[in-house]
C-alpha positions as a printed NumPy array, in Angstrom:
array([[  71.921, -161.217,  -47.785],
       [  68.746, -162.204,  -49.629],
       [  66.43 , -160.886,  -46.92 ],
       [  68.193, -157.506,  -47.1  ],
       [  67.027, -157.119,  -50.718],
       [  70.368, -155.613,  -51.765],
       [  69.99 , -153.834,  -55.107],
       [  66.326, -152.852,  -54.815],
       [  67.419, -149.356,  -55.853],
       [  70.622, -147.967,  -57.349],
       [  71.878, -144.426,  -57.953],
       [  75.189, -143.219,  -59.377],
       [  76.769, -139.789,  -58.977],
       [  77.17 , -137.761,  -62.164],
       [  80.974, -138.035,  -61.907],
       [  80.567, -141.863,  -61.727],
       [  82.706, -142.056,  -58.578],
       [  79.92 , -142.868,  -56.085],
       [  77.423, -145.685,  -56.281],
       [  74.525, -146.003,  -53.804],
       [  72.692, -149.309,  -53.498],
       [  69.501, -149.649,  -51.475],
       [  69.07 , -152.591,  -49.13 ],
       [  65.596, -151.968,  -47.691],
       [  65.336, -155.318,  -45.922],
       [  68.237, -154.157,  -43.726],
       [  67.107, -150.481,  -43.686],
       [  70.373, -149.184,  -45.158],
       [  71.971, -147.784,  -48.274],
       [  75.391, -149.174,  -49.15 ],
       [  77.869, -146.565,  -50.426],
       [  80.635, -147.534,  -52.842],
       [  83.447, -145.413,  -54.312],
       [  85.926, -145.855,  -57.161],
       [  89.147, -144.081,  -58.081],
       [  88.805, -145.285,  -61.696],
       [  85.898, -144.612,  -63.983],
       [  85.101, -146.307,  -67.244],
       [  84.919, -149.896,  -68.399],
       [  87.285, -151.257,  -65.738],
       [  85.872, -149.423,  -62.743],
       [  85.855, -151.385,  -59.501],
       [  83.843, -149.985,  -56.605],
       [  84.966, -150.456,  -53.003],
       [  82.373, -150.471,  -50.239],
       [  82.879, -147.387,  -48.065],
       [  80.045, -147.615,  -45.554],
       [  76.389, -148.304,  -44.98 ],
       [  74.103, -145.531,  -43.801],
       [  70.469, -145.211,  -42.899],
       [  68.175, -144.203,  -40.116],
       [  65.257, -145.872,  -38.437],
       [  63.178, -148.561,  -40.057],
       [  60.533, -148.774,  -42.742],
       [  62.323, -150.115,  -45.834],
       [  65.061, -147.463,  -45.806],
       [  66.674, -147.599,  -49.248],
       [  63.6  , -148.753,  -51.168],
       [  64.314, -145.808,  -53.471],
       [  67.492, -143.739,  -53.769],
       [  68.561, -140.749,  -55.888],
       [  71.606, -138.507,  -55.761],
       [  72.564, -135.021,  -56.829],
       [  76.089, -133.877,  -56.069],
       [  76.824, -134.617,  -52.421],
       [  73.122, -134.957,  -51.548],
       [  71.524, -138.401,  -51.336],
       [  67.746, -138.855,  -51.159],
       [  66.577, -142.098,  -49.559],
       [  62.991, -143.342,  -49.55 ],
       [  61.58 , -145.361,  -46.649],
       [  57.959, -145.925,  -47.733],
       [  57.007, -147.927,  -44.637],
       [  58.453, -145.591,  -41.987],
       [  56.086, -144.579,  -39.186],
       [  55.111, -140.94 ,  -38.615],
       [  52.814, -139.829,  -35.834],
       [  51.854, -143.491,  -35.305],
       [  50.858, -143.871,  -38.958],
       [  52.828, -146.118,  -41.318],
       [  52.952, -143.751,  -44.302],
       [  56.665, -143.247,  -45.12 ],
       [  59.597, -140.828,  -45.   ],
       [  62.284, -139.499,  -47.294],
       [  65.663, -138.949,  -45.659],
       [  68.076, -136.409,  -47.116],
       [  71.737, -137.152,  -46.418],
       [  74.745, -134.949,  -47.108],
       [  78.066, -136.544,  -47.948],
       [  81.247, -134.92 ,  -46.684],
       [  84.281, -136.912,  -47.799],
       [  83.333, -140.493,  -46.76 ],
       [  80.833, -139.544,  -44.035],
       [  77.069, -139.301,  -44.43 ],
       [  74.98 , -137.028,  -42.198],
       [  71.192, -136.819,  -42.062],
       [  70.299, -133.242,  -43.017],
       [  66.525, -133.403,  -43.569],
       [  63.589, -135.752,  -42.96 ],
       [  60.545, -135.304,  -45.162],
       [  57.095, -136.722,  -44.575],
       [  53.806, -135.982,  -46.229],
       [  51.052, -133.981,  -44.561],
       [  48.782, -136.524,  -46.237],
       [  48.532, -139.09 ,  -43.458],
       [  46.955, -142.391,  -44.294],
       [  48.115, -145.904,  -43.435],
       [  50.352, -147.5  ,  -46.094],
       [  50.56 , -144.339,  -48.22 ],
       [  54.105, -145.361,  -49.243],
       [  55.554, -141.843,  -49.263],
       [  59.   , -142.232,  -50.826],
       [  58.242, -145.356,  -52.873],
       [  59.661, -143.463,  -55.857],
       [  61.884, -140.396,  -56.144],
       [  63.026, -138.018,  -58.882],
       [  65.366, -135.038,  -58.619],
       [  66.192, -132.473,  -61.287],
       [  69.691, -131.639,  -62.52 ],
       [  70.241, -128.777,  -60.079],
       [  68.946, -130.645,  -57.028],
       [  66.477, -127.815,  -56.478],
       [  63.334, -129.862,  -57.173],
       [  62.583, -133.183,  -55.501],
       [  59.512, -135.195,  -56.495],
       [  58.232, -137.903,  -54.147],
       [  55.812, -140.637,  -55.207],
       [  53.041, -141.652,  -52.796],
       [  51.236, -144.411,  -54.7  ],
       [  49.249, -145.615,  -51.677],
       [  47.629, -142.311,  -50.724],
       [  43.856, -142.425,  -50.681],
       [  41.119, -140.053,  -51.653],
       [  37.478, -140.926,  -51.145],
       [  38.555, -144.433,  -50.088],
       [  40.39 , -145.125,  -53.377],
       [  44.151, -145.728,  -53.497],
       [  44.679, -143.276,  -56.312],
       [  48.13 , -141.967,  -55.265],
       [  49.846, -138.638,  -55.736],
       [  53.235, -136.978,  -56.2  ],
       [  54.547, -134.213,  -53.956],
       [  57.084, -131.612,  -55.039],
       [  59.674, -130.215,  -52.628],
       [  61.832, -127.175,  -53.341],
       [  65.317, -126.651,  -51.928],
       [  65.376, -123.721,  -49.503],
       [  68.904, -123.249,  -48.158],
       [  69.919, -126.636,  -46.813],
       [  66.317, -127.845,  -46.387],
       [  63.616, -129.111,  -48.71 ],
       [  60.132, -127.662,  -48.225],
       [  56.772, -128.773,  -49.59 ],
       [  55.686, -126.826,  -52.679],
       [  52.752, -128.61 ,  -54.327],
       [  51.084, -131.948,  -54.954],
       [  50.051, -133.541,  -58.21 ],
       [  47.184, -136.007,  -58.571],
       [  45.82 , -137.844,  -61.576],
       [  42.661, -136.084,  -62.805],
       [  40.852, -139.431,  -63.027],
       [  40.361, -140.661,  -59.463],
       [  39.699, -144.182,  -60.766],
       [  43.398, -144.475,  -61.638],
       [  45.276, -146.244,  -58.846],
       [  48.85 , -146.117,  -57.579],
       [  49.676, -142.802,  -59.263],
       [  53.292, -142.068,  -58.367],
       [  54.517, -145.653,  -58.378],
       [  57.333, -144.565,  -60.698],
       [  58.446, -141.024,  -61.572],
       [  61.075, -139.257,  -63.657],
       [  61.85 , -135.576,  -64.157],
       [  63.869, -133.755,  -66.804],
       [  67.118, -132.127,  -65.704],
       [  65.521, -128.654,  -65.969],
       [  62.352, -129.774,  -64.073],
       [  60.138, -128.739,  -67.   ],
       [  58.82 , -132.247,  -67.761],
       [  57.596, -134.76 ,  -65.191],
       [  56.542, -138.312,  -66.104],
       [  54.412, -140.23 ,  -63.587],
       [  53.349, -143.848,  -63.905],
       [  50.317, -145.452,  -62.316],
       [  48.597, -148.771,  -62.541],
       [  44.928, -148.186,  -63.255],
       [  41.977, -150.293,  -62.269],
       [  42.162, -152.022,  -65.668],
       [  45.651, -153.264,  -64.819],
       [  47.368, -151.273,  -67.573],
       [  50.105, -148.732,  -66.965],
       [  49.129, -145.114,  -67.507],
       [  51.66 , -142.321,  -67.854],
       [  50.885, -138.655,  -67.321]])
């Protein structure tokens, strides 16, 4: 399905048994499982899961049995600024356990356009490259901390130069959450990494 944009995002479990493939044009994530790992692994489709609309599956990350799914065009409080859905896998079933949205409400903020999670699953970073400040799309990253079975807002990170645009378009975090790399496309058109 070309319009489904299958493969926009991909995440694999650390044990290599589960593969999650985003299909944001259809607002789902396809889940695949294999009994064999290694060079000859063949993944069987188990199910598709998702919720709502808004490019569900544009970004996807996993940690253990938790799957984080970005929907950067989801509507919140009548504003199209994005959601991140947190699913928990039990056997072959996927249940929505948490819905995250930014307190930073502006149209087309693209909350969830990029995701990063540390090795413990205790720190989730969410890119919001379309957030505005003083009328400039400079972007930001929000950090969420695991609290029991929920993720709660902890802090936000912005580029110190407000002329830099789309901060948070791509993010990566070290397994111990000590180092965070954030990409943005500045007004000069070059990529900047902080």
